[in-house]
Amino acid sequence: MEINSTIWGAPSSWETYNISPINIEPFGGKLPVFDTSASGASINRYSVGSALAAEKLSTGRLIDASVCPWRIKGDSYFIRDVYRVALLTGSPPVFEASPLYDEYARNMGAPVALTWGNAPSNVYDALMLNPKFHWNEDFDPSSPQYSGAWAPLVDFDYRKICVVPVVVAYDSNTYQVAKVSLYTYLANGGNTRYRYIQGIYPRIYTGGAGNWQTSLMRLRPFGAMVKGFEVDNFPNFGEDFATYGDGLGEYVIGSTQSNGYTNYSASDKQGDAAASYRYQLTNHQHIFYRSIPEGWYLTDRDGSAFITEYDNVNNDFDADWIISQMLTLGLWVYTGPDINDFDPEHPDEYSWAPLFDEYGTTTGEGVNGPDASQTAAGGWTNNVAGENVYKGEEPPFDPSTYDPDNKTVLPSNAFISGNELYALNIGEVQGVLGVVNSTAENVASTLEVVQKFMTNNPIDVIKGLVYYPFVVTDYVEHDPSQTNVILGNIDTNVNGYKINQRVIVVNAGSCTYYPPNGLNDFRSYEPYSSAELYIPYCGSVQISPADYIGHKVSVKYLIDIESGACVALIYRDELAIDSIAGQIGVSCPITGVQTSSMAAAQEQAQRNSINSKIAIGAAAVGVGAAVFTAGSSLALTAAAVGGAATLTSAGTRLSASQYELEHQKIPYKSVGAAGAATSTANEQFCRLVIHRPVMLDGADLAAFGTVNGYACCITAPLSTFSGFTQVSAADLSGVSCTANERAALLSALQAGVIL
Amino acid sequence: MTLTLYSTTDDNRVVNKTLTAVGSAVTVRPTERLDMMAPNFLIDYAAAALGANYCYCDTFDRYYYINDITLETGRRMILHCTIDVLKTYAAALADVEATVIRSASVGGPTPITDKKLPVDPHKYELKSIKFDKSFQQDNNKSCYVLIT
């Protein structure tokens, strides 16, 4: 069987599989093959080009990722099916619930696909008899839920599937929620009996003429169509859902009947989602009472998620509108009393064939009766429409895809790097500096040196100190209370706020850019006017008056508080359209003592002194010292004195060692370079600077206007103008004059007249 | 054919000219031919006509500028005229739909660029608008970030 390859990359045939990358990409490089060679035929996936794939294809059928040759024009109210696609087990089949209640289909431009059904005993029949609709963009073949059973198919018998519209409503005769066909709904009096319509959904029938059968399977993504349920309306009509005339109390209790429906009665007891304090609507949505915030809400199955987008309930669904919604699915729609009367090859007044536009998108329109056979879809036997294929052209760009809010939304995630950050004031900074500048004299004791400093230079822990022209804790996420600043394993006993966020947003305020009085014309725009925005710590940025005139101009800084780098976003109203980078943090260098180095050097110097006293006349440097020290200390000592150890005579050893002890060079280390602080002395607020033109000295604008008029472009009757008036074009057809006079009139008007 | 003579001080471009009658209507002597767009009317000498610069011809039902007057022999004078289509069709012009590109009645400069406007090409004035927030530097508060 051939598949037209122009339909979004369908393969050219079942038997050969020269699949383009487009085809195989959805399947991750594997081909889904309906393998009929094995008993209990199943759909498996084989690597493209593998010998095994070729072998399987020789006996099986390629189930391609291509889709039906149409797109659905969706309605914004359709709600997705509650059930996630999954393999079913058991009898009756058990679906796996999925919280997809609040997803809406809006103008789905994506191609759709049919997938085959669940847990069939005969997979081949299931392919042909139990197709399911499926959004192509929703289809994730790598997902476990698609292992085997739910591969989309392209080859199905178009005349063996149809849709019957079903209305879900409250039946005032039975006090039950009823699901009736559209025909039954209309035949039984419509809204008179079936009040409070909850929604509609398409019931799928498969099998073909004389063999129609339905199943409980939903049509994805349209499990049901609920026009909406507004919580404020519930108290007004909720009584109808309470049985036995108890009326609606503050709460309700539901009791599930053997027929599967739930009767509700008033109750004075409030409960949780697991209890029956809810009304069950079609598609297993529930109205659930919650105390915080108080009221009735439309929730998901478990009452754990609120649905917030809904419209007024109690809409009277128009039958034509219901049929139109069904026709958007792109399948035959039957609205008659008995599905067994439906024969797509002989359509009657209740048989509707859908219409498509030139891009293959359903329109919601259709043709019923015998004329339905003359439509493109009316002639399809399978999804391959023969000459009526759609070329896969994309519909024209839909301007409704523009962001309706036109608003820049900054992400809220709080990125933090691995560094510890503390917000300090000047006093706290000085306290920390006091610690890092501890000198030998400040080391309390050798024991303390060993305990704290032998392995830790406080200055080494510090990566930088940055000053900001604002109170950092006003903008940054931080611990609620101060903690001690810890430098390695040294507690400074200085308090600071630990910061939990690296990039912050600082609002620098706004102004409104209005053209000045008397200049609300072309003079306020380029090239006659120019504007620049001075942004502290960033500089000046040229902005276009045309972009901002009449709008609010605001600035927000995005600041990396570790580096002090910033980006200033310039907003026109709610949308950021310009930016400039800068440096708002001023780096402050810190110089501190490498305390542990110093402490170790001091320790070594003491030992050297002792050793030298003991080992007078000893041999090369290092021998005596090596008796008591580790190699690292010796090296530190050498570094402390600024050079490698050198041979020295025994006679001078004593004095040299003593010199080391008494003249300990303090190892300093500087962290950070001095940042440019000039910006801190500049204006600390943004300023919009506008260069405006001025008139020539002595210019009389009024006199100019009288003599020359002002430039404009207005099309209107000349009676609406006065004074000097010059036209570029005029419609003189209503003037009864000669041709020469008409030419003279136009010439005069174009030269300028005085009305 | 009768001419009504007028004088007007209005600019030729004025559509609804203000006309002041001059003398009394005069009878036109036909010449060899009379061009409706630019007629030369031959009339008997009338001193008042010398003060006219505008006229109306009933036969043509049109208004004319008197561009020149020549005195002919035989106490005749010729009024050299050109048609004033503006005054002639003033009523019809009121209803004419036109795209106007310059007009005194808009009152002032518009967003349409006007290169005739006497804008100084060299001078500018600077205006500025301050934002409503500023950084408040305060060392005594947490303005420092220590990175460890």
CSV table of N, CA and C in Angstrom, one decimal, chain A residues 25-26 117 174 178 189 214 272 339 353 401 557 610 632 655 750:
chain,number,residue,atom,x,y,z
A,25,GLU,N,13.1,10.6,13.2
A,25,GLU,CA,13.5,11.4,14.4
A,25,GLU,C,12.6,11.2,15.6
A,26,PRO,N,11.3,11.2,15.4
A,26,PRO,CA,10.4,11.0,16.5
A,26,PRO,C,10.6,9.7,17.2
A,117,GLY,N,-5.7,1.2,19.7
A,117,GLY,CA,-6.3,1.1,21.0
A,117,GLY,C,-5.6,0.2,22.0
A,174,THR,N,-34.4,12.4,36.3
A,174,THR,CA,-33.8,11.3,37.1
A,174,THR,C,-32.9,11.8,38.2
A,178,ALA,N,-26.6,12.9,33.2
A,178,ALA,CA,-26.9,12.1,32.0
A,178,ALA,C,-25.9,12.3,30.9
A,189,GLY,N,-36.3,17.3,24.5
A,189,GLY,CA,-36.7,18.6,25.0
A,189,GLY,C,-35.5,19.5,25.3
A,214,THR,N,-18.8,0.9,19.9
A,214,THR,CA,-18.0,1.9,20.6
A,214,THR,C,-17.3,1.3,21.8
A,272,ASP,N,-12.3,16.0,53.4
A,272,ASP,CA,-11.2,16.1,52.5
A,272,ASP,C,-11.4,15.4,51.1
A,339,ILE,N,-26.9,4.7,15.4
A,339,ILE,CA,-25.7,4.7,14.7
A,339,ILE,C,-25.7,3.6,13.6
A,353,ALA,N,-19.8,15.2,6.7
A,353,ALA,CA,-18.4,15.0,6.3
A,353,ALA,C,-17.7,16.3,6.6
A,401,THR,N,-0.4,34.7,17.7
A,401,THR,CA,0.7,34.0,18.4
A,401,THR,C,1.6,35.1,19.1
A,557,TYR,N,18.0,46.7,37.3
A,557,TYR,CA,19.3,46.1,37.2
A,557,TYR,C,19.3,44.6,37.5
A,610,ILE,N,66.3,27.0,68.6
A,610,ILE,CA,66.6,25.9,69.6
A,610,ILE,C,67.6,25.0,69.0
A,632,SER,N,57.5,20.7,55.2
A,632,SER,CA,56.7,21.9,54.7
A,632,SER,C,57.1,23.1,55.6
A,655,SER,N,73.2,33.0,65.2
A,655,SER,CA,72.7,34.4,65.0
A,655,SER,C,71.7,34.5,63.9
A,750,GLN,N,-3.4,71.8,-5.8
A,750,GLN,CA,-2.1,71.3,-5.5
A,750,GLN,C,-1.0,72.4,-5.2
